[in-house]
Backbone as numpy.savetxt, mean C-alpha at the origin, in Angstrom:
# Nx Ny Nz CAx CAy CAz Cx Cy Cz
5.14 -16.78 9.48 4.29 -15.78 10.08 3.94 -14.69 9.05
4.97 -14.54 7.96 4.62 -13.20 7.34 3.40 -13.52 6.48
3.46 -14.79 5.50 2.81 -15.78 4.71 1.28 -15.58 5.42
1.31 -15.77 6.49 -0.04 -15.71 6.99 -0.65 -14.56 7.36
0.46 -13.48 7.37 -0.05 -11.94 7.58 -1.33 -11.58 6.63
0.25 -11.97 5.37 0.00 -11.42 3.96 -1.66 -11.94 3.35
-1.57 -13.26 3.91 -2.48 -14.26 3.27 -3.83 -13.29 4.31
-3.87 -12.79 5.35 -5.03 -12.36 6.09 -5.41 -11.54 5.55
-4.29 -10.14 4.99 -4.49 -9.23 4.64 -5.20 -9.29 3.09
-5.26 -10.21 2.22 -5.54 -10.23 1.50 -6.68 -10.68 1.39
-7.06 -11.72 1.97 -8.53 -12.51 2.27 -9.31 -11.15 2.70
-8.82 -10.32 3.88 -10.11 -8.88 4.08 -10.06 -8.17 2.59
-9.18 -7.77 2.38 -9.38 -7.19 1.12 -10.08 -7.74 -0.17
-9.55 -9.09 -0.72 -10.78 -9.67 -1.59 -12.49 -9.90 -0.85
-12.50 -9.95 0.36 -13.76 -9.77 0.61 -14.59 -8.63 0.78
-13.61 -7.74 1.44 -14.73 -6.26 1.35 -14.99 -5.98 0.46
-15.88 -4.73 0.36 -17.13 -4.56 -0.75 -15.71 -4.31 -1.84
-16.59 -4.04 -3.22 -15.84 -4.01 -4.26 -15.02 -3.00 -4.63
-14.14 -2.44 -5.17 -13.13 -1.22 -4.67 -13.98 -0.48 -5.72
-13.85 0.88 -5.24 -14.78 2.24 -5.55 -13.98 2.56 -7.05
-15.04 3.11 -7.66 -15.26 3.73 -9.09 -13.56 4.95 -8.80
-12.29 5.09 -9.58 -11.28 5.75 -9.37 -12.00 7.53 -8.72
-13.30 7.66 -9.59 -13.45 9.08 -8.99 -14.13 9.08 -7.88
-14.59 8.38 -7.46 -15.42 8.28 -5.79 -14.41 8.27 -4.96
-14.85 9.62 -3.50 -13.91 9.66 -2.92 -13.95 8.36 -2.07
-12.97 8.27 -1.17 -12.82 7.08 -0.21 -13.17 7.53 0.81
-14.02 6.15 1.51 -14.98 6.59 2.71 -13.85 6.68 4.39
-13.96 7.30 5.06 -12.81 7.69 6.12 -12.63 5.83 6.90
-13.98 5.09 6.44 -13.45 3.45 6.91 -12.52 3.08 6.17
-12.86 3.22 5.04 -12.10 2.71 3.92 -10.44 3.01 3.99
-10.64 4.74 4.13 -9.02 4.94 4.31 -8.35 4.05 5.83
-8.99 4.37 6.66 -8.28 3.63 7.73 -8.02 2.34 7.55
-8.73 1.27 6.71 -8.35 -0.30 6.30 -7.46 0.15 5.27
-6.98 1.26 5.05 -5.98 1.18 3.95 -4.60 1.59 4.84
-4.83 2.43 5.92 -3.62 2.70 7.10 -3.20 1.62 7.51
-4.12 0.10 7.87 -3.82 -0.88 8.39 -3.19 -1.60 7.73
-3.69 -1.70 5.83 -3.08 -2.23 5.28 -0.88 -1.71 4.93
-1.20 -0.44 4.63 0.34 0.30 4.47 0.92 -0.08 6.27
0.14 -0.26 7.32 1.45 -0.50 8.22 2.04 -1.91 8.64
0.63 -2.52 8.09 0.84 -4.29 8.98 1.34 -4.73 7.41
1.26 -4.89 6.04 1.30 -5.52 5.36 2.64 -4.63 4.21
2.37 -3.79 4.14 3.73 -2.68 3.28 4.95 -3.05 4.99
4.55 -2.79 5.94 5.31 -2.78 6.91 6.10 -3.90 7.27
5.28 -5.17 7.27 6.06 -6.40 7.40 7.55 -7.16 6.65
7.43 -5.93 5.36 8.56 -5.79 4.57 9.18 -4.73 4.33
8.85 -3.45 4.44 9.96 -2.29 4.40 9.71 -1.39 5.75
9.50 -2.59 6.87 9.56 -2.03 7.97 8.62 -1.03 8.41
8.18 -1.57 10.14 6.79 -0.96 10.52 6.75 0.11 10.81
8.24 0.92 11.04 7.88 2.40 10.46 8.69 3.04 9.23
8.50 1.95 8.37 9.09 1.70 6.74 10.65 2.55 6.35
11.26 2.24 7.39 12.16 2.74 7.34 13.75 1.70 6.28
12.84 0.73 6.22 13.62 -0.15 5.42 13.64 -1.31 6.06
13.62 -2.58 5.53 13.97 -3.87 5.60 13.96 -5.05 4.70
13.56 -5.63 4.92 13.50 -6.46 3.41 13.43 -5.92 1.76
12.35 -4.52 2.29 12.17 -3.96 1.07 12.44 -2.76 1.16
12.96 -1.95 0.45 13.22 0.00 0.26 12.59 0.57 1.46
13.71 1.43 2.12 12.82 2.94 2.86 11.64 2.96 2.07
10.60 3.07 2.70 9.41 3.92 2.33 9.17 5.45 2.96
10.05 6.04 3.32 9.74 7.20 3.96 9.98 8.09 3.05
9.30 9.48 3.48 9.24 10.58 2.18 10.01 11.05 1.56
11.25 11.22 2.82 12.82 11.48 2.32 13.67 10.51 1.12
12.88 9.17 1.31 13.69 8.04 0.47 12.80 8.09 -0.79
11.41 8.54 -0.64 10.69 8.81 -2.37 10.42 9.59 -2.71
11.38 10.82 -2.10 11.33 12.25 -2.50 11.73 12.43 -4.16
12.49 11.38 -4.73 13.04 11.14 -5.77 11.89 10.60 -6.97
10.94 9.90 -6.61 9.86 9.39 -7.37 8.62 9.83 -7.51
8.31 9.98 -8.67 7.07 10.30 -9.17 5.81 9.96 -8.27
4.54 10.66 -8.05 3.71 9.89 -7.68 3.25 8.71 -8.73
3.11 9.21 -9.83 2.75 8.06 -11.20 3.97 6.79 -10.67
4.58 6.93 -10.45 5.60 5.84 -10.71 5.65 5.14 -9.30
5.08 5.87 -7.99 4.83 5.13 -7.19 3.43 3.97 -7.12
2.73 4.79 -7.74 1.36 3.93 -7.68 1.52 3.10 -9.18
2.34 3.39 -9.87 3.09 1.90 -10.79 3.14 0.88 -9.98
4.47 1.18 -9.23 4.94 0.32 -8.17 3.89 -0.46 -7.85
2.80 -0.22 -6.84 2.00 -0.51 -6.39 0.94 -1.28 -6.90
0.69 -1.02 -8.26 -0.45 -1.24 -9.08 0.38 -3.19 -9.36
1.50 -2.88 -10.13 1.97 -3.82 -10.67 3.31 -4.32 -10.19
3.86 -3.91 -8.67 4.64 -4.94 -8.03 6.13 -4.29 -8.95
7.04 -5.42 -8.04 8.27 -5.39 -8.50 8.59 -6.80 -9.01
8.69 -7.32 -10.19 8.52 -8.68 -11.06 10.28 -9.15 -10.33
10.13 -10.58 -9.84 11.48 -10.49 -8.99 11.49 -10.53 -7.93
10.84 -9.94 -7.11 11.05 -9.15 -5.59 9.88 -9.81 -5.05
9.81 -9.45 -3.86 8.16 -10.24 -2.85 7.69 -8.85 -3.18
7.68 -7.98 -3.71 6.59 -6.73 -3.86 5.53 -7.38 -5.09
4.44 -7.83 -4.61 3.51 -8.21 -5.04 2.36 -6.92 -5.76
1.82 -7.30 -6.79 1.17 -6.49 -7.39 -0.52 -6.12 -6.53
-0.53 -4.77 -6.61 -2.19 -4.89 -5.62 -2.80 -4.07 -7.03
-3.03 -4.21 -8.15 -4.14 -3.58 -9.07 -5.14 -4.69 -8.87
-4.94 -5.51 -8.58 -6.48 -6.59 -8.50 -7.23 -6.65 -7.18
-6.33 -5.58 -6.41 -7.35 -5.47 -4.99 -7.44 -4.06 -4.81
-7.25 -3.24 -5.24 -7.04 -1.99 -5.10 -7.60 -0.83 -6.50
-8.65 0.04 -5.94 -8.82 0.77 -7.26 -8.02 1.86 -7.65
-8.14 3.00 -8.67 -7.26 4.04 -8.49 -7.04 5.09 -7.74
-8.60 5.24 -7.12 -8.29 6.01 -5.73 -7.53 5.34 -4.48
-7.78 4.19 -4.49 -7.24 3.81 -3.26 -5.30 3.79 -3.41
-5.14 3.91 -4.40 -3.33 3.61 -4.63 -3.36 4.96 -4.39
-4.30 6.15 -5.10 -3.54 7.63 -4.92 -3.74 7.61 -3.37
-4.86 7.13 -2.38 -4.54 7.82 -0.98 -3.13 6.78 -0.88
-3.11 6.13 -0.58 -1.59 5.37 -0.44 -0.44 5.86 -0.67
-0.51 6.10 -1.87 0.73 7.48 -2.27 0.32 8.85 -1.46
-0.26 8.88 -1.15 -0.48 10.64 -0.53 -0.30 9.97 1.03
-0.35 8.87 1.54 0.46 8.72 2.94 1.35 8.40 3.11
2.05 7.92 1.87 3.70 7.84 2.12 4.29 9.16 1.94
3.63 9.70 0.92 3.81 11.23 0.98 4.30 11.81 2.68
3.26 11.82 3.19 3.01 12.49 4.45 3.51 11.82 5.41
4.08 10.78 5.26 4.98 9.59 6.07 3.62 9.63 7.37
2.47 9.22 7.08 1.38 8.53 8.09 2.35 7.05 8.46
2.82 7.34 9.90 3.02 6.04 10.63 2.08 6.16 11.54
1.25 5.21 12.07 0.51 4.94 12.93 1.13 4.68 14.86
């Protein structure tokens, strides 16, 4: 089931339009397919209100310790090892900073 989450979530994403220039802001659709993505697809592994499971707390208290740079590392280029899969090939640089700025703000849906 997760395999096929993952695999959905990724098929919308390689198909929507092409990810925005890092300085263009993100359009309020855009962010919300990115809410869907951090709860159904970040969620399916560190838990749907990322409180931990397969993969690390994601809550603010647990990356109060980490850089934003080093979160959107994370993100960009995965954990080599781990099912944390790399999203720099679906994701531009704005879209990892709103990502980091909602784990920031612990946005659970």
């Amino acid at each position: 089931m997760r395999e096929v989450l993952a695999a959905t979530v990724l098929l919308a994403l390689a198909t929507a339009a092409p990810a925005a220039a890092s300085s263009d802001p993100l359009s309020p659709a855009r962010e919300a397919e990115l809410r869907v993505l951090l709860e159904q697809d970040c969620g399916s592994c560190h838990g749907l209100t990322r409180k931990g499971g397969l993969g690390s707390p994601l809550t603010p208290e647990a990356l109060a310790g980490r850089s934003d740079d080093d979160l959107a590392l994370t993100i960009r280029h995965g954990v080599p090892g781990t099912p944390m899969p790399p999203w720099a090939p679906l994701l531009s640089d704005a879209e990892v900073s709103a990502l980091v700025e909602m784990l920031r703000q612990g946005d659970v849906q």
